Coordinates of C-alpha atoms and ligand atoms in Angstrom, one line a residue:
A1 CA -21.3 -15.0 15.1
P2 CA -21.5 -17.5 12.3
A3 CA -19.9 -17.5 9.2
T4 CA -21.6 -16.1 6.6
P5 CA -21.1 -15.8 3.0
L6 CA -19.8 -12.2 1.5
D7 CA -22.0 -10.3 -0.2
L8 CA -19.4 -9.5 -3.8
D9 CA -22.2 -6.9 -5.1
N10 CA -21.9 -4.8 -2.2
I11 CA -18.3 -4.7 -1.9
Q12 CA -16.9 -2.1 -3.9
G13 CA -13.8 -3.9 -5.7
D14 CA -10.2 -2.7 -5.3
L15 CA -11.3 -4.3 -1.6
L16 CA -11.0 -7.4 -2.2
S17 CA -10.1 -8.2 -6.0
G18 CA -7.7 -5.0 -6.8
L19 CA -9.3 -3.1 -10.1
P20 CA -7.3 -4.4 -13.5
K21 CA -4.9 -2.0 -14.1
K22 CA -2.4 -0.5 -16.3
T23 CA -3.2 3.1 -15.4
Q24 CA -4.9 4.8 -12.6
T25 CA -5.9 8.2 -11.6
Y26 CA -6.4 8.8 -7.8
F27 CA -9.1 12.1 -8.1
F28 CA -8.9 14.1 -4.7
F29 CA -12.4 16.3 -4.4
A30 CA -13.9 18.8 -1.9
I31 CA -17.5 19.1 -1.9
T32 CA -19.3 22.0 -2.6
N33 CA -22.7 21.0 -2.7
V34 CA -24.3 19.0 0.0
A35 CA -27.8 18.6 -1.7
K36 CA -26.6 18.6 -4.8
F37 CA -23.7 16.8 -3.9
R38 CA -25.7 13.7 -2.4
H39 CA -28.5 14.2 -5.4
H40 CA -25.1 13.4 -7.9
L41 CA -23.9 10.6 -5.9
H42 CA -27.5 8.6 -6.5
K43 CA -26.1 8.5 -10.1
L44 CA -22.5 7.5 -9.5
V45 CA -22.9 4.7 -7.7
P46 CA -24.2 2.2 -11.1
Y47 CA -20.5 3.6 -12.3
I48 CA -18.8 1.6 -8.9
K49 CA -17.7 -1.8 -9.6
T50 CA -17.6 -4.5 -6.9
V51 CA -15.9 -7.0 -6.5
A52 CA -18.1 -9.4 -8.5
G53 CA -17.8 -6.7 -11.4
V54 CA -14.0 -7.2 -11.2
L55 CA -14.6 -11.1 -11.1
K56 CA -16.2 -10.3 -14.4
D57 CA -13.6 -8.4 -16.0
R58 CA -10.7 -10.8 -15.2
D59 CA -13.0 -14.1 -16.9
A60 CA -13.3 -11.0 -20.1
I61 CA -9.3 -10.3 -19.7
D62 CA -8.9 -14.7 -19.1
H63 CA -11.1 -15.2 -22.6
H64 CA -9.0 -12.6 -24.3
K65 CA -5.9 -13.8 -24.1
K66 CA -7.3 -17.4 -24.7
N67 CA -8.5 -16.6 -27.6
K68 CA -5.2 -15.2 -28.4
H69 CA -6.9 -11.7 -29.4
P70 CA -4.7 -9.0 -29.7
G71 CA -4.2 -6.1 -27.7
L72 CA -6.2 -5.0 -24.2
V73 CA -9.7 -5.6 -23.4
P74 CA -11.1 -2.0 -23.1
M75 CA -12.1 -1.6 -19.5
T76 CA -12.8 0.9 -16.7
G77 CA -13.7 0.8 -12.9
V78 CA -14.4 3.0 -10.6
N79 CA -14.2 3.2 -6.6
I80 CA -15.3 5.9 -4.1
S81 CA -14.0 6.7 -0.7
F82 CA -14.9 9.9 2.1
S83 CA -12.3 11.0 4.3
H84 CA -13.7 12.3 7.7
K85 CA -13.6 15.8 7.5
G86 CA -16.4 14.4 3.7
F87 CA -18.4 13.0 6.6
V88 CA -18.5 15.8 8.5
K89 CA -19.3 17.9 5.9
L90 CA -21.6 15.5 5.0
G91 CA -24.3 15.7 7.9
I92 CA -22.9 11.7 8.7
D93 CA -22.3 10.4 12.2
D94 CA -19.2 8.6 11.4
S95 CA -18.7 8.4 14.5
S96 CA -18.5 4.0 14.7
L97 CA -15.8 4.6 12.4
A98 CA -13.4 5.0 15.1
P99 CA -13.8 4.2 18.0
L100 CA -10.4 5.0 19.7
G101 CA -12.1 8.9 19.5
D102 CA -10.7 11.9 19.2
E103 CA -7.2 10.7 19.0
D104 CA -8.0 8.4 16.0
P105 CA -6.1 8.7 12.5
F106 CA -9.3 8.5 11.2
K107 CA -10.6 11.2 12.9
T108 CA -7.7 13.9 13.2
G109 CA -6.8 12.7 9.6
Q110 CA -3.5 12.1 8.1
Q111 CA -2.0 15.8 7.8
V112 CA -2.0 15.3 11.9
D113 CA -0.7 12.1 12.0
A114 CA 1.9 12.4 9.4
V115 CA 3.2 15.0 12.6
T116 CA 2.4 13.5 15.9
N117 CA 3.0 9.6 14.8
L118 CA 4.4 9.0 10.9
G119 CA 7.2 10.4 11.9
D120 CA 7.2 13.1 8.4
P121 CA 9.0 16.1 8.3
K122 CA 7.3 18.9 9.1
K123 CA 7.8 23.3 8.4
S124 CA 8.2 25.4 10.9
D125 CA 4.5 25.8 11.1
G126 CA 3.9 22.3 12.0
K127 CA 2.6 21.0 9.3
P128 CA 3.9 17.9 7.1
D129 CA 6.2 19.1 4.4
W130 CA 4.2 18.3 1.6
D131 CA 2.8 18.8 -1.8
S132 CA 0.0 22.0 -1.2
H133 CA -3.2 20.1 -2.3
F134 CA -3.0 17.3 1.1
L135 CA -2.9 20.6 3.2
E136 CA -5.9 21.4 2.2
D137 CA -9.7 19.6 3.1
I138 CA -9.8 16.9 0.8
H139 CA -13.6 15.1 0.7
G140 CA -13.5 12.4 -0.6
L141 CA -11.4 10.5 -3.6
I142 CA -12.3 8.4 -6.6
L143 CA -10.3 5.5 -7.8
I144 CA -10.3 5.6 -12.3
S145 CA -8.6 2.8 -13.5
G146 CA -8.8 1.1 -16.4
E147 CA -6.4 -0.3 -19.4
S148 CA -5.4 3.1 -21.5
H149 CA -5.0 6.3 -20.7
L150 CA -8.0 6.8 -23.1
S151 CA -10.3 5.1 -21.2
V152 CA -9.9 6.2 -18.3
E153 CA -9.8 10.2 -19.4
K154 CA -13.2 9.3 -21.1
K155 CA -14.7 8.1 -17.8
E156 CA -13.0 11.3 -15.6
L157 CA -14.4 13.5 -18.2
E158 CA -18.1 11.6 -17.7
I159 CA -17.5 11.7 -13.9
E160 CA -16.8 15.9 -13.8
L161 CA -20.1 16.4 -15.9
L162 CA -21.7 14.1 -13.5
F163 CA -20.8 16.2 -10.8
G164 CA -21.7 19.4 -13.3
V165 CA -17.7 20.1 -12.5
H166 CA -16.7 23.9 -13.8
T167 CA -21.0 24.1 -14.7
L168 CA -23.3 26.4 -12.0
E169 CA -24.4 23.1 -11.1
A170 CA -21.8 21.4 -9.6
S171 CA -20.9 19.2 -6.4
I172 CA -18.2 19.5 -5.9
K173 CA -14.5 21.0 -6.6
K174 CA -11.5 19.1 -8.1
I175 CA -8.6 19.4 -6.1
I176 CA -5.8 17.3 -7.7
A177 CA -6.4 14.3 -10.1
I178 CA -2.6 12.4 -9.8
R179 CA -2.2 10.0 -12.7
G180 CA -0.4 6.5 -11.6
D181 CA 1.1 4.0 -14.1
V182 CA 2.0 1.0 -14.3
R183 CA 6.1 0.5 -15.6
P184 CA 6.6 0.0 -19.0
G185 CA 7.4 -3.5 -20.5
A186 CA 9.7 -5.9 -18.7
E187 CA 9.6 -3.9 -15.6
S188 CA 5.9 -3.4 -15.4
G189 CA 4.9 -4.5 -12.0
H190 CA 8.0 -3.3 -10.5
E191 CA 8.0 0.0 -8.2
H192 CA 10.4 2.6 -9.0
F193 CA 13.9 1.1 -7.7
G194 CA 13.1 -1.9 -9.9
F195 CA 11.8 -4.9 -7.4
L196 CA 8.7 -7.0 -8.5
D197 CA 5.9 -5.9 -6.4
G198 CA 2.5 -7.2 -5.4
I199 CA 3.1 -9.7 -4.5
S200 CA 2.2 -10.6 -0.8
N201 CA -1.0 -9.7 0.5
P202 CA -3.2 -11.8 2.4
A203 CA -5.6 -14.6 1.7
I204 CA -9.5 -13.8 2.5
I205 CA -11.2 -16.9 4.2
G206 CA -14.1 -17.0 2.5
F207 CA -12.7 -15.4 -0.8
D208 CA -9.7 -17.3 -1.6
K209 CA -10.6 -20.3 -2.7
N210 CA -7.5 -21.9 -3.2
P211 CA -4.5 -19.4 -1.8
D212 CA -1.2 -19.9 -2.8
P213 CA 1.9 -21.4 -0.1
G214 CA 2.5 -19.0 2.3
P215 CA 0.9 -16.7 5.2
V216 CA -1.9 -18.5 6.9
P217 CA -5.3 -16.8 5.6
V218 CA -6.8 -13.9 7.2
Q219 CA -11.0 -13.1 8.6
P220 CA -12.3 -11.4 6.8
G221 CA -12.7 -8.4 9.2
V222 CA -9.0 -7.6 8.8
L223 CA -10.0 -6.5 5.3
L224 CA -14.2 -5.2 6.0
T225 CA -15.1 -3.2 8.2
G226 CA -18.3 -5.5 10.9
Q227 CA -17.3 -8.4 9.4
N228 CA -15.4 -11.2 11.9
G229 CA -12.0 -10.6 12.9
D230 CA -12.6 -6.3 12.5
N231 CA -11.3 -6.1 15.9
K232 CA -9.7 -3.9 18.7
A233 CA -6.1 -4.2 19.6
D234 CA -7.3 -6.0 22.3
G235 CA -9.5 -8.8 20.5
T236 CA -12.3 -7.4 21.1
P237 CA -14.8 -7.1 17.9
N238 CA -15.4 -3.6 17.1
T239 CA -18.9 -2.5 17.0
R240 CA -19.9 -0.7 13.9
A241 CA -23.4 0.9 12.8
P242 CA -25.2 -0.9 9.9
W243 CA -24.5 1.4 7.5
A244 CA -20.8 0.9 7.9
T245 CA -20.8 -2.8 7.0
D246 CA -18.7 -4.6 3.8
G247 CA -16.6 -1.5 4.1
S248 CA -12.9 -0.5 4.7
F249 CA -10.7 2.4 5.1
L250 CA -7.8 3.4 2.7
A251 CA -4.5 4.2 4.0
F252 CA -3.4 6.6 0.9
R253 CA 0.6 8.0 0.7
Y254 CA 1.9 10.3 -1.7
L255 CA 5.6 8.3 -1.6
F256 CA 7.9 10.1 -3.9
Q257 CA 11.3 7.9 -4.3
Q258 CA 15.1 9.0 -5.3
V259 CA 15.7 6.5 -8.2
P260 CA 19.6 7.7 -8.8
E261 CA 20.3 8.5 -5.4
F262 CA 19.3 4.8 -4.2
D263 CA 21.0 3.6 -7.4
E264 CA 24.1 5.5 -6.3
F265 CA 24.5 4.3 -2.2
L266 CA 24.3 0.9 -3.5
K267 CA 26.6 0.9 -6.0
K268 CA 29.0 2.7 -3.0
N269 CA 28.1 0.7 -0.5
P270 CA 29.0 -3.1 -2.6
I271 CA 28.8 -5.8 0.1
A272 CA 32.3 -7.5 -0.3
K273 CA 31.5 -11.1 0.2
D274 CA 28.6 -13.3 0.7
G275 CA 27.4 -15.2 3.7
N276 CA 29.9 -18.3 2.8
G277 CA 32.4 -16.4 2.5
N278 CA 32.7 -16.0 -1.8
V279 CA 33.9 -12.7 -2.5
L280 CA 31.7 -11.1 -4.6
T281 CA 32.1 -8.2 -7.8
P282 CA 30.9 -5.3 -7.0
E283 CA 28.0 -5.5 -9.0
A284 CA 26.9 -8.3 -7.0
G285 CA 27.9 -6.8 -4.1
S286 CA 25.9 -4.0 -4.7
D287 CA 22.7 -6.0 -5.8
L288 CA 22.4 -8.2 -2.6
L289 CA 22.6 -5.1 -0.7
G290 CA 19.3 -4.7 -2.4
A291 CA 18.0 -7.2 -2.1
R292 CA 19.2 -7.4 1.6
M293 CA 17.9 -4.2 2.7
V294 CA 14.0 -5.6 0.7
G295 CA 14.0 -9.0 1.9
R296 CA 13.5 -9.8 -1.9
W297 CA 15.8 -9.4 -5.5
K298 CA 14.7 -7.5 -8.1
S299 CA 12.8 -10.3 -9.6
G300 CA 10.6 -11.1 -6.3
A301 CA 12.5 -14.6 -5.5
P302 CA 12.6 -13.7 -1.0
I303 CA 16.1 -14.0 0.4
D304 CA 15.1 -16.4 2.9
L305 CA 15.3 -18.9 0.4
A306 CA 18.0 -17.3 -1.6
P307 CA 19.6 -15.7 0.7
F308 CA 22.6 -15.2 -1.3
K309 CA 22.1 -15.3 -5.6
D310 CA 18.9 -14.5 -7.4
D311 CA 16.4 -17.2 -8.3
P312 CA 14.5 -16.1 -11.2
V313 CA 12.5 -19.6 -11.9
L314 CA 11.5 -19.3 -7.7
A315 CA 10.7 -15.7 -8.7
A316 CA 8.0 -16.8 -11.2
D317 CA 6.1 -19.2 -8.8
P318 CA 3.2 -18.4 -7.5
K319 CA 4.1 -21.7 -5.5
R320 CA 6.5 -21.1 -3.7
N321 CA 7.8 -17.8 -3.8
N322 CA 6.0 -16.1 -0.5
D323 CA 6.1 -19.4 1.1
F324 CA 9.0 -18.6 3.9
F325 CA 9.5 -17.9 8.1
F326 CA 12.3 -16.7 9.1
Q327 CA 12.1 -19.7 10.7
G328 CA 14.7 -20.1 12.7
E329 CA 16.4 -17.1 12.0
I330 CA 14.6 -15.5 15.6
N331 CA 18.5 -14.1 16.6
S332 CA 20.3 -14.4 12.9
Q333 CA 20.4 -12.1 10.4
L334 CA 22.4 -14.2 8.2
R335 CA 19.6 -15.0 5.9
C336 CA 17.5 -12.0 6.0
P337 CA 18.2 -8.5 7.6
F338 CA 15.5 -8.5 10.5
A339 CA 14.6 -4.6 9.2
A340 CA 14.5 -6.0 5.5
H341 CA 11.5 -4.0 4.5
V342 CA 9.3 -7.2 4.2
R343 CA 10.3 -8.9 7.3
K344 CA 9.7 -5.5 9.0
T345 CA 6.4 -4.9 7.6
N346 CA 5.1 -8.7 7.6
P347 CA 7.5 -10.6 10.1
R348 CA 6.1 -14.0 9.7
N349 CA 7.0 -16.7 12.6
D350 CA 9.2 -14.0 14.0
L351 CA 6.3 -13.1 16.1
E352 CA 3.5 -15.8 15.2
A353 CA 6.1 -19.1 16.0
P354 CA 9.1 -18.1 17.5
P355 CA 11.0 -20.9 19.4
S356 CA 9.7 -22.3 22.6
G357 CA 10.4 -20.3 25.7
I358 CA 8.9 -17.4 24.1
A359 CA 5.4 -15.7 24.0
P360 CA 4.3 -16.2 20.2
I361 CA 2.0 -12.6 19.3
P362 CA -0.5 -13.2 16.8
I363 CA -0.4 -10.5 13.8
E364 CA -3.2 -11.1 11.8
S365 CA -4.5 -7.7 12.9
R366 CA -1.7 -6.2 11.5
R367 CA -2.2 -7.6 8.2
I368 CA -3.1 -4.9 5.1
M369 CA -4.1 -5.5 1.3
R370 CA -1.7 -3.6 -0.9
R371 CA -3.4 -1.7 -3.9
G372 CA -1.5 1.4 -5.5
I373 CA 0.6 2.1 -8.7
Q374 CA 3.7 4.0 -9.6
F375 CA 4.0 7.5 -10.7
G376 CA 6.3 9.6 -12.7
P377 CA 8.4 8.9 -16.1
E378 CA 11.0 6.2 -16.0
L379 CA 15.3 7.8 -15.2
T380 CA 16.5 9.7 -18.2
K381 CA 20.1 9.6 -18.7
H382 CA 20.7 12.6 -17.4
E383 CA 19.6 11.6 -13.9
N384 CA 21.2 8.3 -14.5
T385 CA 24.6 10.1 -14.7
S386 CA 24.0 12.7 -12.3
G387 CA 23.0 10.2 -9.9
K388 CA 20.2 13.5 -8.8
T389 CA 16.7 13.0 -9.1
E390 CA 15.4 15.5 -11.6
H391 CA 11.8 14.6 -12.2
G392 CA 9.4 13.4 -9.1
R393 CA 7.9 9.9 -9.4
G394 CA 7.2 7.7 -7.1
L395 CA 4.4 5.3 -5.4
L396 CA 0.6 6.1 -5.1
F397 CA 0.4 3.8 -2.1
A398 CA -2.9 2.7 -1.0
C399 CA -3.4 0.0 1.8
Y400 CA -7.5 -1.1 3.2
Q401 CA -7.6 -2.2 6.4
S402 CA -10.5 -2.4 8.8
S403 CA -8.6 -0.5 11.8
I404 CA -6.0 2.0 10.1
P405 CA -4.8 1.7 13.8
N406 CA -4.1 -1.5 14.1
G407 CA -3.2 -1.8 10.3
F408 CA -1.1 1.4 8.1
Q409 CA -0.4 3.4 11.7
F410 CA 0.9 0.4 13.2
L411 CA 3.3 -0.6 10.6
Q412 CA 5.1 2.7 9.7
Q413 CA 5.0 4.6 13.4
S414 CA 5.6 1.1 15.7
W415 CA 7.3 -1.2 12.9
A416 CA 9.3 0.7 10.4
N417 CA 10.3 3.5 12.6
N418 CA 11.1 1.4 15.2
D419 CA 15.1 0.9 15.4
K420 CA 13.9 -2.3 18.5
F421 CA 11.7 -4.1 16.3
P422 CA 11.5 -7.6 16.0
P423 CA 11.9 -7.1 19.7
F424 CA 13.5 -9.8 21.1
E425 CA 16.2 -9.4 24.4
T426 CA 18.6 -12.9 22.6
Q427 CA 19.2 -10.9 19.8
P428 CA 22.6 -9.8 19.4
E429 CA 21.8 -6.3 17.9
D430 CA 19.2 -3.8 17.3
P431 CA 17.9 -4.6 13.5
G432 CA 17.6 -0.4 13.2
L433 CA 14.8 1.2 10.8
D434 CA 13.2 -0.2 7.9
P435 CA 15.2 0.7 4.8
L436 CA 12.6 2.3 2.2
I437 CA 10.0 3.6 4.0
G438 CA 11.2 3.7 7.9
Q439 CA 11.8 7.5 9.7
G440 CA 14.0 9.2 12.1
V441 CA 17.6 8.0 12.3
R442 CA 17.9 5.7 9.1
A443 CA 20.6 3.3 10.1
M444 CA 20.1 -0.5 9.8
S445 CA 22.1 -3.8 11.0
G446 CA 22.5 -7.1 9.2
L447 CA 23.3 -6.3 5.7
D448 CA 26.7 -7.6 5.6
P449 CA 26.2 -11.2 6.4
L450 CA 29.6 -11.9 7.3
A451 CA 29.1 -9.1 9.9
E452 CA 25.7 -8.5 11.0
Q453 CA 26.5 -6.6 14.3
K454 CA 27.7 -4.0 11.8
V455 CA 25.5 -0.4 11.2
L456 CA 25.0 1.5 8.1
A457 CA 23.9 4.6 7.8
M458 CA 21.3 5.8 5.5
P459 CA 19.7 8.9 3.5
Q460 CA 15.9 8.9 3.3
F461 CA 15.0 7.7 -0.3
I462 CA 11.1 8.0 0.1
I463 CA 10.0 11.2 1.0
P464 CA 6.6 11.2 1.8
K465 CA 4.4 14.1 -0.3
G466 CA 1.0 13.9 1.2
G467 CA -1.8 11.6 2.0
E468 CA -5.1 11.1 3.7
Y469 CA -7.1 8.3 5.3
F470 CA -10.5 7.3 3.9
F471 CA -13.4 4.8 4.2
A472 CA -14.8 2.7 1.3
P473 CA -18.7 2.0 2.3
S474 CA -20.3 -0.6 0.8
I475 CA -23.1 0.2 -2.3
K476 CA -25.6 -0.4 0.5
G477 CA -24.0 2.5 2.6
L478 CA -23.2 4.3 -0.4
K479 CA -27.0 4.2 -1.3
D480 CA -28.9 4.6 1.3
T481 CA -27.2 6.6 3.9
I482 CA -24.4 8.6 2.4
A483 CA -26.5 9.7 -0.8
A484 CA -29.6 9.3 1.6
Ligands
HEM1 C1 6.2 -5.7 0.2 C2 8.5 -1.8 -1.8 C3 5.9 1.3 0.7 C4 4.3 -2.5 3.6 C5 7.0 -5.0 -0.9 C6 7.9 -5.2 -1.7 C7 8.6 -4.5 -2.1 C8 7.8 -2.9 -1.6 C9 9.3 -4.4 -3.1 C10 8.0 -7.1 -1.5 C11 6.9 -7.1 -2.5 C12 5.5 -7.9 -2.0 O1 6.0 -9.1 -1.2 O2 4.9 -7.8 -2.3 C13 7.6 -1.0 -1.0 C14 8.3 0.7 -2.4 C15 7.2 1.8 -1.1 C16 6.6 0.6 0.2 C17 8.8 1.0 -3.0 C18 7.3 2.9 -1.0 C19 7.6 4.1 -2.1 C20 5.3 0.4 2.2 C21 4.9 1.1 3.1 C22 4.5 0.0 3.4 C23 4.2 -0.7 3.3 C24 4.1 2.3 3.5 C25 3.5 -0.2 4.6 C26 3.4 0.7 5.8 C27 4.7 -3.4 3.1 C28 3.9 -5.1 3.2 C29 4.8 -6.2 2.4 C30 5.6 -4.9 1.0 C31 2.3 -4.8 4.2 C32 4.5 -7.2 2.3 C33 5.6 -7.9 3.2 C34 5.0 -9.8 3.1 O3 3.7 -10.3 3.2 O4 6.1 -10.4 3.0 N1 7.0 -3.4 -0.5 N2 7.1 -0.3 -0.8 N3 5.1 -0.7 1.7 N4 5.2 -3.9 1.8 FE1 6.3 -2.2 1.0

């Protein structure tokens, strides 16, 4: 089909542009009265921030900065999405959203997927070992983002009022609301282990006009249902009901991070010498170990370009900090381990442009749009000295894609949890698991640049405590079908 311009007034803002945020509340709800809910949802529609709305907000932020106004521009952004259980409750036929039928992870729900495919630890009753709220039937998720707690809390109250929460008119029940916060000061933009996050997301053809150098831009349908590139695993287009156009699937994961334990692990296993044979101080050796687990330094500089020494200037340069492809390294972990988090979750030329004689594997359909935000407090002194986590903290992981089996589920199950990926016969050793998110027998090779075959075992630093799969519909889908 010929490409038509994307309708930015019809697409929820978090999908393409990301809701601007310093803080964000994830409000998980169950529908208690269907007729009232439809009525209330109609009233919510004008609150939804679209992509066009986010672009206006960004202009306002730029204007504010340019004129050197103090503080932040007050703003909030609301988005909404529904689980399969939510559509069932509403009596909406969502079969076109789950082309794999009963096996489709959107349809089974993440609670089932977690123990059958994602590798989450389970309890004796067969359910995942999760926070109990995520074992309830979650019908939907409202995201409320903003520049301050005051703005977001006010908006949350307004929305609760709109849905009659705590009154006889209630149409929903709050299951749990989780607040995420960008980390303070210089750690802003860094996840809790200390690494800069949110650098590499796919550029979208027809939306990102001047993408920075990096992986090739993807068709809009990798992200948006019903657009060019919304394909099955075999490359044939998915057939969606008309109301499902311009939506996206949201994979949410409630991921706790064991930060003091991660720091201790780095301290106990410093790399002795860099790849040129230079002896490293214990501190430098621990920093290099962490960078080789992630594939980037804490600054964000990719180790493929700065393999043995951090380069903060490179890290801060958007024209260079995502422009790497593991070129010429298909059989080598000298610069970057095969299992490093960013190489596992986006193997770039390892699959797309391998040396001649090896068939390329396109990975466009594997790209995901990561949003999400940190939750929980900064490390306390006591946690720092004891090396043990005492307060829950981590990542409210959220990513969008037009297909969960192509995107999030595939990355977690077939790449992160698979010790043989990336899979080349000419490789001298197995890569091992993704050292951040891999679940199973956790070990990886390639951490020591001078002894690539050496395998290092490691505990679980990231513990999944909940999650669900949602569909974030278009504004038309919300108005004409879901609220109708
Ligand atoms: C990139 C941390 C969970 C997929 C990154 C980066 C960091 C990071 C520091 C590098 C920054 C960047 O390239 O933007 C974490 C932490 C996690 C987590 C701390 C959990 C607490 C996940 C999960 C997935 C995932 C669950 C998917 C299954 C990705 C992808 C990239 C990435 C696709 C970009 C790779 C690239 O394009 O180079 N992550 N991550 N991450 N992560 Fe994660």
